[in-house]
Amino acid sequence: MTVLPRPTTTGANTPAVALVLGSCVSLQFGAATAAHLFPVMGSWAVTALRLTIAAAILLVVVRPRADRWTRHQWRSVLVLGCALAGMNGFFYASIARIPLAVAVSIEFLGPLLLAAVLSRRRRDLACVALALAGMTLLGLENALTASSLDPVGIAFALVAAVFWALYVLATAKVGETVPGHGGLAVALAVAAVCVLPVGASGAASALTDPRLLAIAAATAVLASVIPYTLELAALRRLPRHVFGVLLSFEPIMALVAGWLLLDQSVGLTRLAAIALVVVASIGITASASEPARLLTPHPEEHRVPARQ
């Protein structure tokens, strides 16, 4: 049996923080790129094509030895695959109806509340409250200035928030139980299989259009391969509640990506919301560098079968 090291809580977390930030940038620019395909293919078709391409890329590169996995490892991967399918499918369905920054702000409630549940520090809870204030300010600003805010789009974003929280937990579990990136590759394949029944017909239209296929491939790399690989590596180094609040950079990147690629403006209220989120993220990152009792899984949860 091999015991994986617990997530560290020292200054060595700086590279892990950089991994999360890189993931946020890549994911949101990928989402903004994907939005250009919605009028042609539909959001579920784009999701299905993106997940399929991303899974194919990782399966070829990683070549996971899934036949050697235990039942426990397979269960972790299957849960992650279902979380990826729900998170991506409903998020794309939401940004097809409401602005990107609004959708991300609503969806962020999932990992934010998860961070609050997992944290034992008062300072961490204060940072979560500060980030929540920023998200609330951002959401209110968008709701008041948007010409129309589709309630179905809001509902889709809320469902995506639940799956995002599940994704954080499931990714951490796969990181603990499955060595390397094989678990992520198979989980993406599972997610693609889950979404294909809904989006297969629309995705087929891209197979005869090289331009659409190229955009879909770029989206797969930017919004799946790069961010999920970085997040898996980060969750092996960071406590889950710290990771959850660092994801607060997602709405910031959504604002930037929406402004640059989708012509969505950034006002003073949004900038104030961004400032609150940045302060919260810096606060919880600094808190993680100090010795303290953090919520960590039972040691048995770190035990995984040795590589064969």
PDB file of C-alpha atoms in Angstrom:
ATOM      1  CA  MET A   1       0.000   0.000   0.000  1.00  0.00           C
ATOM      2  CA  THR A   2       1.186   3.522  -0.797  1.00  0.00           C
ATOM      3  CA  VAL A   3       0.178   6.479   1.337  1.00  0.00           C
ATOM      4  CA  LEU A   4      -0.208   9.768  -0.500  1.00  0.00           C
ATOM      5  CA  PRO A   5       1.063  12.855   1.365  1.00  0.00           C
ATOM      6  CA  ARG A   6      -1.527  15.148   2.857  1.00  0.00           C
ATOM      7  CA  PRO A   7      -2.060  18.537   1.246  1.00  0.00           C
ATOM      8  CA  THR A   8       0.553  20.884   2.642  1.00  0.00           C
ATOM      9  CA  THR A   9      -0.212  24.088   4.493  1.00  0.00           C
ATOM     10  CA  THR A  10       3.121  25.840   4.137  1.00  0.00           C
ATOM     11  CA  GLY A  11       4.522  28.511   1.858  1.00  0.00           C
ATOM     12  CA  ALA A  12       5.273  25.727  -0.605  1.00  0.00           C
ATOM     13  CA  ASN A  13       1.656  26.114  -1.663  1.00  0.00           C
ATOM     14  CA  THR A  14       2.623  28.991  -3.949  1.00  0.00           C
ATOM     15  CA  PRO A  15       3.054  26.725  -7.037  1.00  0.00           C
ATOM     16  CA  ALA A  16      -0.320  25.130  -6.301  1.00  0.00           C
ATOM     17  CA  VAL A  17      -1.956  28.574  -6.177  1.00  0.00           C
ATOM     18  CA  ALA A  18      -0.392  29.321  -9.572  1.00  0.00           C
ATOM     19  CA  LEU A  19      -1.904  26.090 -10.912  1.00  0.00           C
ATOM     20  CA  VAL A  20      -5.388  27.196  -9.809  1.00  0.00           C
ATOM     21  CA  LEU A  21      -4.954  30.637 -11.349  1.00  0.00           C
ATOM     22  CA  GLY A  22      -3.755  29.116 -14.620  1.00  0.00           C
ATOM     23  CA  SER A  23      -6.789  26.868 -14.598  1.00  0.00           C
ATOM     24  CA  CYS A  24      -9.141  29.828 -14.071  1.00  0.00           C
ATOM     25  CA  VAL A  25      -7.650  31.752 -16.995  1.00  0.00           C
ATOM     26  CA  SER A  26      -7.745  28.810 -19.382  1.00  0.00           C
ATOM     27  CA  LEU A  27     -11.232  27.658 -18.394  1.00  0.00           C
ATOM     28  CA  GLN A  28     -12.970  31.014 -18.773  1.00  0.00           C
ATOM     29  CA  PHE A  29     -11.329  31.893 -22.086  1.00  0.00           C
ATOM     30  CA  GLY A  30     -12.322  28.428 -23.265  1.00  0.00           C
ATOM     31  CA  ALA A  31     -15.909  29.074 -22.193  1.00  0.00           C
ATOM     32  CA  ALA A  32     -15.971  32.400 -24.024  1.00  0.00           C
ATOM     33  CA  THR A  33     -14.640  30.653 -27.141  1.00  0.00           C
ATOM     34  CA  ALA A  34     -17.276  27.944 -26.850  1.00  0.00           C
ATOM     35  CA  ALA A  35     -20.050  30.557 -26.688  1.00  0.00           C
ATOM     36  CA  HIS A  36     -19.396  31.406 -30.347  1.00  0.00           C
ATOM     37  CA  LEU A  37     -20.480  27.871 -31.276  1.00  0.00           C
ATOM     38  CA  PHE A  38     -23.813  27.945 -29.449  1.00  0.00           C
ATOM     39  CA  PRO A  39     -25.848  29.614 -32.242  1.00  0.00           C
ATOM     40  CA  VAL A  40     -24.708  26.957 -34.701  1.00  0.00           C
ATOM     41  CA  MET A  41     -24.626  23.765 -32.629  1.00  0.00           C
ATOM     42  CA  GLY A  42     -26.422  24.385 -29.351  1.00  0.00           C
ATOM     43  CA  SER A  43     -24.871  24.341 -25.867  1.00  0.00           C
ATOM     44  CA  TRP A  44     -25.292  20.615 -25.185  1.00  0.00           C
ATOM     45  CA  ALA A  45     -23.746  19.694 -28.531  1.00  0.00           C
ATOM     46  CA  VAL A  46     -20.758  21.929 -27.818  1.00  0.00           C
ATOM     47  CA  THR A  47     -20.412  20.317 -24.396  1.00  0.00           C
ATOM     48  CA  ALA A  48     -20.550  16.817 -25.868  1.00  0.00           C
ATOM     49  CA  LEU A  49     -18.008  17.600 -28.601  1.00  0.00           C
ATOM     50  CA  ARG A  50     -15.659  19.389 -26.212  1.00  0.00           C
ATOM     51  CA  LEU A  51     -15.684  16.557 -23.662  1.00  0.00           C
ATOM     52  CA  THR A  52     -15.247  13.918 -26.363  1.00  0.00           C
ATOM     53  CA  ILE A  53     -12.227  15.655 -27.897  1.00  0.00           C
ATOM     54  CA  ALA A  54     -10.691  16.345 -24.483  1.00  0.00           C
ATOM     55  CA  ALA A  55     -11.166  12.723 -23.431  1.00  0.00           C
ATOM     56  CA  ALA A  56      -9.616  11.475 -26.669  1.00  0.00           C
ATOM     57  CA  ILE A  57      -6.575  13.720 -26.199  1.00  0.00           C
ATOM     58  CA  LEU A  58      -5.944  12.655 -22.620  1.00  0.00           C
ATOM     59  CA  LEU A  59      -6.586   8.975 -23.262  1.00  0.00           C
ATOM     60  CA  VAL A  60      -3.981   8.981 -26.030  1.00  0.00           C
ATOM     61  CA  VAL A  61      -1.445  10.983 -24.020  1.00  0.00           C
ATOM     62  CA  VAL A  62      -1.933   9.330 -20.618  1.00  0.00           C
ATOM     63  CA  ARG A  63      -2.899   5.771 -21.663  1.00  0.00           C
ATOM     64  CA  PRO A  64      -4.466   4.857 -18.308  1.00  0.00           C
ATOM     65  CA  ARG A  65      -4.239   1.256 -17.114  1.00  0.00           C
ATOM     66  CA  ALA A  66      -7.821   1.139 -15.968  1.00  0.00           C
ATOM     67  CA  ASP A  67      -7.868  -2.658 -16.041  1.00  0.00           C
ATOM     68  CA  ARG A  68      -5.679  -2.617 -12.921  1.00  0.00           C
ATOM     69  CA  TRP A  69      -7.898  -0.300 -10.918  1.00  0.00           C
ATOM     70  CA  THR A  70      -9.771  -1.493  -7.868  1.00  0.00           C
ATOM     71  CA  ARG A  71     -13.510  -1.138  -7.424  1.00  0.00           C
ATOM     72  CA  HIS A  72     -12.896   1.826  -5.091  1.00  0.00           C
ATOM     73  CA  GLN A  73     -10.779   3.599  -7.698  1.00  0.00           C
ATOM     74  CA  TRP A  74     -13.378   2.988 -10.413  1.00  0.00           C
ATOM     75  CA  ARG A  75     -16.121   4.356  -8.183  1.00  0.00           C
ATOM     76  CA  SER A  76     -14.146   7.562  -7.603  1.00  0.00           C
ATOM     77  CA  VAL A  77     -13.559   8.007 -11.337  1.00  0.00           C
ATOM     78  CA  LEU A  78     -17.208   7.368 -12.220  1.00  0.00           C
ATOM     79  CA  VAL A  79     -18.381   9.953  -9.666  1.00  0.00           C
ATOM     80  CA  LEU A  80     -15.942  12.483 -11.123  1.00  0.00           C
ATOM     81  CA  GLY A  81     -17.191  11.718 -14.635  1.00  0.00           C
ATOM     82  CA  CYS A  82     -20.806  12.341 -13.620  1.00  0.00           C
ATOM     83  CA  ALA A  83     -19.806  15.573 -11.865  1.00  0.00           C
ATOM     84  CA  LEU A  84     -17.956  16.761 -14.970  1.00  0.00           C
ATOM     85  CA  ALA A  85     -20.947  15.968 -17.176  1.00  0.00           C
ATOM     86  CA  GLY A  86     -23.407  17.869 -14.989  1.00  0.00           C
ATOM     87  CA  MET A  87     -21.103  20.807 -14.279  1.00  0.00           C
ATOM     88  CA  ASN A  88     -20.183  21.369 -17.923  1.00  0.00           C
ATOM     89  CA  GLY A  89     -23.563  20.610 -19.445  1.00  0.00           C
ATOM     90  CA  PHE A  90     -25.616  22.869 -17.207  1.00  0.00           C
ATOM     91  CA  PHE A  91     -22.996  25.632 -17.159  1.00  0.00           C
ATOM     92  CA  TYR A  92     -22.911  25.836 -20.943  1.00  0.00           C
ATOM     93  CA  ALA A  93     -26.714  25.719 -21.008  1.00  0.00           C
ATOM     94  CA  SER A  94     -26.718  28.688 -18.620  1.00  0.00           C
ATOM     95  CA  ILE A  95     -24.228  30.859 -20.543  1.00  0.00           C
ATOM     96  CA  ALA A  96     -26.292  30.273 -23.665  1.00  0.00           C
ATOM     97  CA  ARG A  97     -29.051  32.233 -21.881  1.00  0.00           C
ATOM     98  CA  ILE A  98     -27.349  34.646 -19.472  1.00  0.00           C
ATOM     99  CA  PRO A  99     -24.025  36.588 -19.511  1.00  0.00           C
ATOM    100  CA  LEU A 100     -20.864  34.625 -18.758  1.00  0.00           C
ATOM    101  CA  ALA A 101     -19.959  36.622 -15.629  1.00  0.00           C
ATOM    102  CA  VAL A 102     -23.476  36.228 -14.193  1.00  0.00           C
ATOM    103  CA  ALA A 103     -23.434  32.470 -14.762  1.00  0.00           C
ATOM    104  CA  VAL A 104     -20.002  32.058 -13.193  1.00  0.00           C
ATOM    105  CA  SER A 105     -20.982  34.214 -10.219  1.00  0.00           C
ATOM    106  CA  ILE A 106     -24.018  32.045  -9.544  1.00  0.00           C
ATOM    107  CA  GLU A 107     -22.157  28.801 -10.198  1.00  0.00           C
ATOM    108  CA  PHE A 108     -19.390  29.848  -7.812  1.00  0.00           C
ATOM    109  CA  LEU A 109     -21.832  29.524  -4.914  1.00  0.00           C
ATOM    110  CA  GLY A 110     -21.160  25.766  -5.070  1.00  0.00           C
ATOM    111  CA  PRO A 111     -17.424  25.726  -4.221  1.00  0.00           C
ATOM    112  CA  LEU A 112     -17.837  28.806  -2.002  1.00  0.00           C
ATOM    113  CA  LEU A 113     -20.354  27.119   0.274  1.00  0.00           C
ATOM    114  CA  LEU A 114     -18.270  23.955   0.172  1.00  0.00           C
ATOM    115  CA  ALA A 115     -15.269  25.947   1.408  1.00  0.00           C
ATOM    116  CA  ALA A 116     -17.363  27.312   4.273  1.00  0.00           C
ATOM    117  CA  VAL A 117     -18.482  23.814   5.268  1.00  0.00           C
ATOM    118  CA  LEU A 118     -14.973  22.327   5.141  1.00  0.00           C
ATOM    119  CA  SER A 119     -13.138  25.146   6.937  1.00  0.00           C
ATOM    120  CA  ARG A 120     -12.469  25.191  10.693  1.00  0.00           C
ATOM    121  CA  ARG A 121     -10.776  28.608  10.884  1.00  0.00           C
ATOM    122  CA  ARG A 122     -12.652  31.768  11.772  1.00  0.00           C
ATOM    123  CA  ARG A 123     -10.378  33.705   9.437  1.00  0.00           C
ATOM    124  CA  ASP A 124     -11.218  31.343   6.590  1.00  0.00           C
ATOM    125  CA  LEU A 125     -14.917  31.776   7.254  1.00  0.00           C
ATOM    126  CA  ALA A 126     -14.446  35.548   7.221  1.00  0.00           C
ATOM    127  CA  CYS A 127     -12.668  35.268   3.859  1.00  0.00           C
ATOM    128  CA  VAL A 128     -15.494  33.122   2.527  1.00  0.00           C
ATOM    129  CA  ALA A 129     -17.997  35.750   3.696  1.00  0.00           C
ATOM    130  CA  LEU A 130     -15.954  38.465   1.974  1.00  0.00           C
ATOM    131  CA  ALA A 131     -15.830  36.494  -1.265  1.00  0.00           C
ATOM    132  CA  LEU A 132     -19.556  35.851  -0.989  1.00  0.00           C
ATOM    133  CA  ALA A 133     -20.125  39.599  -0.595  1.00  0.00           C
ATOM    134  CA  GLY A 134     -18.163  40.168  -3.783  1.00  0.00           C
ATOM    135  CA  MET A 135     -20.146  37.538  -5.615  1.00  0.00           C
ATOM    136  CA  THR A 136     -23.413  38.992  -4.323  1.00  0.00           C
ATOM    137  CA  LEU A 137     -22.404  42.481  -5.446  1.00  0.00           C
ATOM    138  CA  LEU A 138     -21.420  41.130  -8.842  1.00  0.00           C
ATOM    139  CA  GLY A 139     -24.634  39.188  -9.208  1.00  0.00           C
ATOM    140  CA  LEU A 140     -26.795  42.149  -8.192  1.00  0.00           C
ATOM    141  CA  GLU A 141     -24.974  44.476 -10.569  1.00  0.00           C
ATOM    142  CA  ASN A 142     -25.485  42.109 -13.456  1.00  0.00           C
ATOM    143  CA  ALA A 143     -29.107  41.495 -12.544  1.00  0.00           C
ATOM    144  CA  LEU A 144     -29.862  45.224 -12.372  1.00  0.00           C
ATOM    145  CA  THR A 145     -28.094  46.175 -15.583  1.00  0.00           C
ATOM    146  CA  ALA A 146     -28.881  43.219 -17.827  1.00  0.00           C
ATOM    147  CA  SER A 147     -31.747  43.848 -20.233  1.00  0.00           C
ATOM    148  CA  SER A 148     -33.171  40.436 -19.430  1.00  0.00           C
ATOM    149  CA  LEU A 149     -32.014  37.666 -17.145  1.00  0.00           C
ATOM    150  CA  ASP A 150     -33.515  34.349 -18.193  1.00  0.00           C
ATOM    151  CA  PRO A 151     -34.768  32.470 -15.089  1.00  0.00           C
ATOM    152  CA  VAL A 152     -34.071  29.159 -16.828  1.00  0.00           C
ATOM    153  CA  GLY A 153     -30.469  30.254 -17.330  1.00  0.00           C
ATOM    154  CA  ILE A 154     -30.238  31.114 -13.624  1.00  0.00           C
ATOM    155  CA  ALA A 155     -31.679  27.704 -12.718  1.00  0.00           C
ATOM    156  CA  PHE A 156     -29.132  25.965 -14.957  1.00  0.00           C
ATOM    157  CA  ALA A 157     -26.317  27.908 -13.247  1.00  0.00           C
ATOM    158  CA  LEU A 158     -27.581  26.850  -9.813  1.00  0.00           C
ATOM    159  CA  VAL A 159     -27.627  23.195 -10.881  1.00  0.00           C
ATOM    160  CA  ALA A 160     -24.103  23.645 -12.236  1.00  0.00           C
ATOM    161  CA  ALA A 161     -23.096  25.062  -8.833  1.00  0.00           C
ATOM    162  CA  VAL A 162     -24.110  21.822  -7.128  1.00  0.00           C
ATOM    163  CA  PHE A 163     -22.107  19.782  -9.627  1.00  0.00           C
ATOM    164  CA  TRP A 164     -19.126  22.162  -9.250  1.00  0.00           C
ATOM    165  CA  ALA A 165     -19.013  21.459  -5.495  1.00  0.00           C
ATOM    166  CA  LEU A 166     -19.255  17.732  -6.239  1.00  0.00           C
ATOM    167  CA  TYR A 167     -16.465  18.136  -8.801  1.00  0.00           C
ATOM    168  CA  VAL A 168     -14.130  19.632  -6.171  1.00  0.00           C
ATOM    169  CA  LEU A 169     -14.728  16.702  -3.826  1.00  0.00           C
ATOM    170  CA  ALA A 170     -14.565  14.087  -6.571  1.00  0.00           C
ATOM    171  CA  THR A 171     -11.361  15.490  -8.085  1.00  0.00           C
ATOM    172  CA  ALA A 172      -9.688  15.447  -4.672  1.00  0.00           C
ATOM    173  CA  LYS A 173     -10.764  11.823  -4.174  1.00  0.00           C
ATOM    174  CA  VAL A 174      -9.451  10.769  -7.594  1.00  0.00           C
ATOM    175  CA  GLY A 175      -6.204  12.601  -6.848  1.00  0.00           C
ATOM    176  CA  GLU A 176      -5.873  10.571  -3.647  1.00  0.00           C
ATOM    177  CA  THR A 177      -6.811   7.174  -5.035  1.00  0.00           C
ATOM    178  CA  VAL A 178      -5.661   7.085  -8.673  1.00  0.00           C
ATOM    179  CA  PRO A 179      -1.986   7.825  -9.447  1.00  0.00           C
ATOM    180  CA  GLY A 180      -1.132  10.107 -12.355  1.00  0.00           C
ATOM    181  CA  HIS A 181      -3.749  11.565 -14.711  1.00  0.00           C
ATOM    182  CA  GLY A 182      -5.366   8.318 -15.821  1.00  0.00           C
ATOM    183  CA  GLY A 183      -8.366   8.893 -13.567  1.00  0.00           C
ATOM    184  CA  LEU A 184      -9.042  12.285 -15.127  1.00  0.00           C
ATOM    185  CA  ALA A 185      -8.756  10.891 -18.661  1.00  0.00           C
ATOM    186  CA  VAL A 186     -11.295   8.138 -18.001  1.00  0.00           C
ATOM    187  CA  ALA A 187     -13.565  10.520 -16.070  1.00  0.00           C
ATOM    188  CA  LEU A 188     -13.696  12.824 -19.100  1.00  0.00           C
ATOM    189  CA  ALA A 189     -14.647   9.836 -21.246  1.00  0.00           C
ATOM    190  CA  VAL A 190     -17.414   8.972 -18.782  1.00  0.00           C
ATOM    191  CA  ALA A 191     -18.625  12.593 -18.889  1.00  0.00           C
ATOM    192  CA  ALA A 192     -18.666  12.539 -22.686  1.00  0.00           C
ATOM    193  CA  VAL A 193     -20.734   9.347 -22.688  1.00  0.00           C
ATOM    194  CA  CYS A 194     -23.208  10.941 -20.256  1.00  0.00           C
ATOM    195  CA  VAL A 195     -23.683  14.061 -22.410  1.00  0.00           C
ATOM    196  CA  LEU A 196     -23.586  12.503 -25.895  1.00  0.00           C
ATOM    197  CA  PRO A 197     -27.223  11.277 -25.856  1.00  0.00           C
ATOM    198  CA  VAL A 198     -28.332  14.907 -25.510  1.00  0.00           C
ATOM    199  CA  GLY A 199     -25.809  16.606 -27.786  1.00  0.00           C
ATOM    200  CA  ALA A 200     -24.742  13.994 -30.337  1.00  0.00           C
ATOM    201  CA  SER A 201     -27.003  15.183 -33.164  1.00  0.00           C
ATOM    202  CA  GLY A 202     -25.798  18.783 -32.954  1.00  0.00           C
ATOM    203  CA  ALA A 203     -22.170  17.766 -32.488  1.00  0.00           C
ATOM    204  CA  ALA A 204     -22.280  15.729 -35.702  1.00  0.00           C
ATOM    205  CA  SER A 205     -22.637  18.947 -37.727  1.00  0.00           C
ATOM    206  CA  ALA A 206     -19.110  19.994 -36.744  1.00  0.00           C
ATOM    207  CA  LEU A 207     -17.558  16.860 -38.193  1.00  0.00           C
ATOM    208  CA  THR A 208     -18.090  18.147 -41.745  1.00  0.00           C
ATOM    209  CA  ASP A 209     -16.988  21.717 -41.007  1.00  0.00           C
ATOM    210  CA  PRO A 210     -13.225  22.081 -40.387  1.00  0.00           C
ATOM    211  CA  ARG A 211     -13.670  25.575 -38.909  1.00  0.00           C
ATOM    212  CA  LEU A 212     -16.217  24.431 -36.328  1.00  0.00           C
ATOM    213  CA  LEU A 213     -14.121  21.390 -35.523  1.00  0.00           C
ATOM    214  CA  ALA A 214     -11.026  23.555 -34.987  1.00  0.00           C
ATOM    215  CA  ILE A 215     -12.889  25.885 -32.611  1.00  0.00           C
ATOM    216  CA  ALA A 216     -14.286  22.885 -30.747  1.00  0.00           C
ATOM    217  CA  ALA A 217     -10.802  21.389 -30.434  1.00  0.00           C
ATOM    218  CA  ALA A 218      -9.429  24.677 -29.096  1.00  0.00           C
ATOM    219  CA  THR A 219     -12.291  24.794 -26.608  1.00  0.00           C
ATOM    220  CA  ALA A 220     -11.559  21.238 -25.504  1.00  0.00           C
ATOM    221  CA  VAL A 221      -7.936  22.087 -24.788  1.00  0.00           C
ATOM    222  CA  LEU A 222      -8.610  25.449 -23.123  1.00  0.00           C
ATOM    223  CA  ALA A 223     -11.712  24.485 -21.150  1.00  0.00           C
ATOM    224  CA  SER A 224     -11.021  20.832 -20.298  1.00  0.00           C
ATOM    225  CA  VAL A 225      -7.537  19.421 -20.847  1.00  0.00           C
ATOM    226  CA  ILE A 226      -5.515  22.312 -19.387  1.00  0.00           C
ATOM    227  CA  PRO A 227      -7.732  23.436 -16.467  1.00  0.00           C
ATOM    228  CA  TYR A 228      -8.702  19.979 -15.199  1.00  0.00           C
ATOM    229  CA  THR A 229      -5.105  18.774 -15.356  1.00  0.00           C
ATOM    230  CA  LEU A 230      -3.945  21.828 -13.413  1.00  0.00           C
ATOM    231  CA  GLU A 231      -6.740  21.522 -10.856  1.00  0.00           C
ATOM    232  CA  LEU A 232      -6.020  17.838 -10.248  1.00  0.00           C
ATOM    233  CA  ALA A 233      -2.382  18.732  -9.541  1.00  0.00           C
ATOM    234  CA  ALA A 234      -3.425  21.628  -7.284  1.00  0.00           C
ATOM    235  CA  LEU A 235      -5.837  19.501  -5.241  1.00  0.00           C
ATOM    236  CA  ARG A 236      -2.976  17.146  -4.470  1.00  0.00           C
ATOM    237  CA  ARG A 237      -1.178  20.064  -2.789  1.00  0.00           C
ATOM    238  CA  LEU A 238      -3.912  22.248  -1.276  1.00  0.00           C
ATOM    239  CA  PRO A 239      -6.587  21.678   1.390  1.00  0.00           C
ATOM    240  CA  ARG A 240      -9.981  21.491  -0.288  1.00  0.00           C
ATOM    241  CA  HIS A 241     -11.435  24.567   1.421  1.00  0.00           C
ATOM    242  CA  VAL A 242      -8.451  26.670   0.301  1.00  0.00           C
ATOM    243  CA  PHE A 243      -8.865  25.373  -3.234  1.00  0.00           C
ATOM    244  CA  GLY A 244     -12.561  26.232  -3.114  1.00  0.00           C
ATOM    245  CA  VAL A 245     -11.969  29.891  -2.272  1.00  0.00           C
ATOM    246  CA  LEU A 246      -9.110  30.233  -4.766  1.00  0.00           C
ATOM    247  CA  LEU A 247     -11.679  29.310  -7.396  1.00  0.00           C
ATOM    248  CA  SER A 248     -13.130  32.761  -6.698  1.00  0.00           C
ATOM    249  CA  PHE A 249     -10.799  33.940  -9.444  1.00  0.00           C
ATOM    250  CA  GLU A 250     -13.163  32.221 -11.899  1.00  0.00           C
ATOM    251  CA  PRO A 251     -15.636  35.154 -11.961  1.00  0.00           C
ATOM    252  CA  ILE A 252     -12.740  37.570 -12.396  1.00  0.00           C
ATOM    253  CA  MET A 253     -11.475  35.683 -15.408  1.00  0.00           C
ATOM    254  CA  ALA A 254     -15.051  35.412 -16.695  1.00  0.00           C
ATOM    255  CA  LEU A 255     -15.317  39.206 -16.616  1.00  0.00           C
ATOM    256  CA  VAL A 256     -12.057  39.575 -18.525  1.00  0.00           C
ATOM    257  CA  ALA A 257     -12.897  36.861 -21.062  1.00  0.00           C
ATOM    258  CA  GLY A 258     -16.409  38.230 -21.552  1.00  0.00           C
ATOM    259  CA  TRP A 259     -15.042  41.720 -22.104  1.00  0.00           C
ATOM    260  CA  LEU A 260     -12.359  40.646 -24.589  1.00  0.00           C
ATOM    261  CA  LEU A 261     -14.181  37.926 -26.526  1.00  0.00           C
ATOM    262  CA  LEU A 262     -17.902  38.595 -26.033  1.00  0.00           C
ATOM    263  CA  ASP A 263     -18.023  42.415 -25.811  1.00  0.00           C
ATOM    264  CA  GLN A 264     -19.365  42.358 -22.229  1.00  0.00           C
ATOM    265  CA  SER A 265     -18.455  45.583 -20.411  1.00  0.00           C
ATOM    266  CA  VAL A 266     -16.837  45.898 -16.966  1.00  0.00           C
ATOM    267  CA  GLY A 267     -18.197  48.703 -14.731  1.00  0.00           C
ATOM    268  CA  LEU A 268     -17.091  50.156 -11.394  1.00  0.00           C
ATOM    269  CA  THR A 269     -19.430  47.900  -9.437  1.00  0.00           C
ATOM    270  CA  ARG A 270     -17.940  44.821 -11.037  1.00  0.00           C
ATOM    271  CA  LEU A 271     -14.443  46.068 -10.305  1.00  0.00           C
ATOM    272  CA  ALA A 272     -15.423  46.558  -6.648  1.00  0.00           C
ATOM    273  CA  ALA A 273     -16.731  42.995  -6.559  1.00  0.00           C
ATOM    274  CA  ILE A 274     -13.488  41.760  -8.066  1.00  0.00           C
ATOM    275  CA  ALA A 275     -11.516  43.623  -5.369  1.00  0.00           C
ATOM    276  CA  LEU A 276     -13.486  41.885  -2.610  1.00  0.00           C
ATOM    277  CA  VAL A 277     -12.858  38.491  -4.169  1.00  0.00           C
ATOM    278  CA  VAL A 278      -9.135  39.143  -4.625  1.00  0.00           C
ATOM    279  CA  VAL A 279      -8.774  40.252  -0.990  1.00  0.00           C
ATOM    280  CA  ALA A 280     -10.618  37.124   0.162  1.00  0.00           C
ATOM    281  CA  SER A 281      -8.423  34.879  -1.946  1.00  0.00           C
ATOM    282  CA  ILE A 282      -5.221  36.525  -0.712  1.00  0.00           C
ATOM    283  CA  GLY A 283      -6.464  36.262   2.874  1.00  0.00           C
ATOM    284  CA  ILE A 284      -7.226  32.576   2.757  1.00  0.00           C
ATOM    285  CA  THR A 285      -3.995  31.802   0.907  1.00  0.00           C
ATOM    286  CA  ALA A 286      -1.991  33.646   3.588  1.00  0.00           C
ATOM    287  CA  SER A 287      -3.975  31.823   6.259  1.00  0.00           C
ATOM    288  CA  ALA A 288      -3.072  28.478   4.707  1.00  0.00           C
ATOM    289  CA  SER A 289       0.644  29.272   5.094  1.00  0.00           C
ATOM    290  CA  GLU A 290       0.331  29.393   8.888  1.00  0.00           C
ATOM    291  CA  PRO A 291       0.376  26.232  11.050  1.00  0.00           C
ATOM    292  CA  ALA A 292      -3.131  25.318  12.103  1.00  0.00           C
ATOM    293  CA  ARG A 293      -5.558  22.466  12.301  1.00  0.00           C
ATOM    294  CA  LEU A 294      -7.094  22.052   8.890  1.00  0.00           C
ATOM    295  CA  LEU A 295      -9.848  19.713   7.918  1.00  0.00           C
ATOM    296  CA  THR A 296      -8.123  16.709   6.372  1.00  0.00           C
ATOM    297  CA  PRO A 297      -9.508  13.321   5.460  1.00  0.00           C
ATOM    298  CA  HIS A 298      -8.949  10.395   7.786  1.00  0.00           C
ATOM    299  CA  PRO A 299      -5.531   8.806   7.111  1.00  0.00           C
ATOM    300  CA  GLU A 300      -7.247   5.766   5.683  1.00  0.00           C
ATOM    301  CA  GLU A 301      -8.613   7.941   2.873  1.00  0.00           C
ATOM    302  CA  HIS A 302      -5.054   8.541   1.697  1.00  0.00           C
ATOM    303  CA  ARG A 303      -4.319   4.865   1.236  1.00  0.00           C
ATOM    304  CA  VAL A 304      -4.315   3.665  -2.339  1.00  0.00           C
ATOM    305  CA  PRO A 305      -3.055   0.466  -3.960  1.00  0.00           C
ATOM    306  CA  ALA A 306       0.560   0.668  -5.039  1.00  0.00           C
ATOM    307  CA  ARG A 307       1.370   1.056  -8.723  1.00  0.00           C
ATOM    308  CA  GLN A 308       1.530  -2.259 -10.503  1.00  0.00           C
TER     309      GLN A 308
END
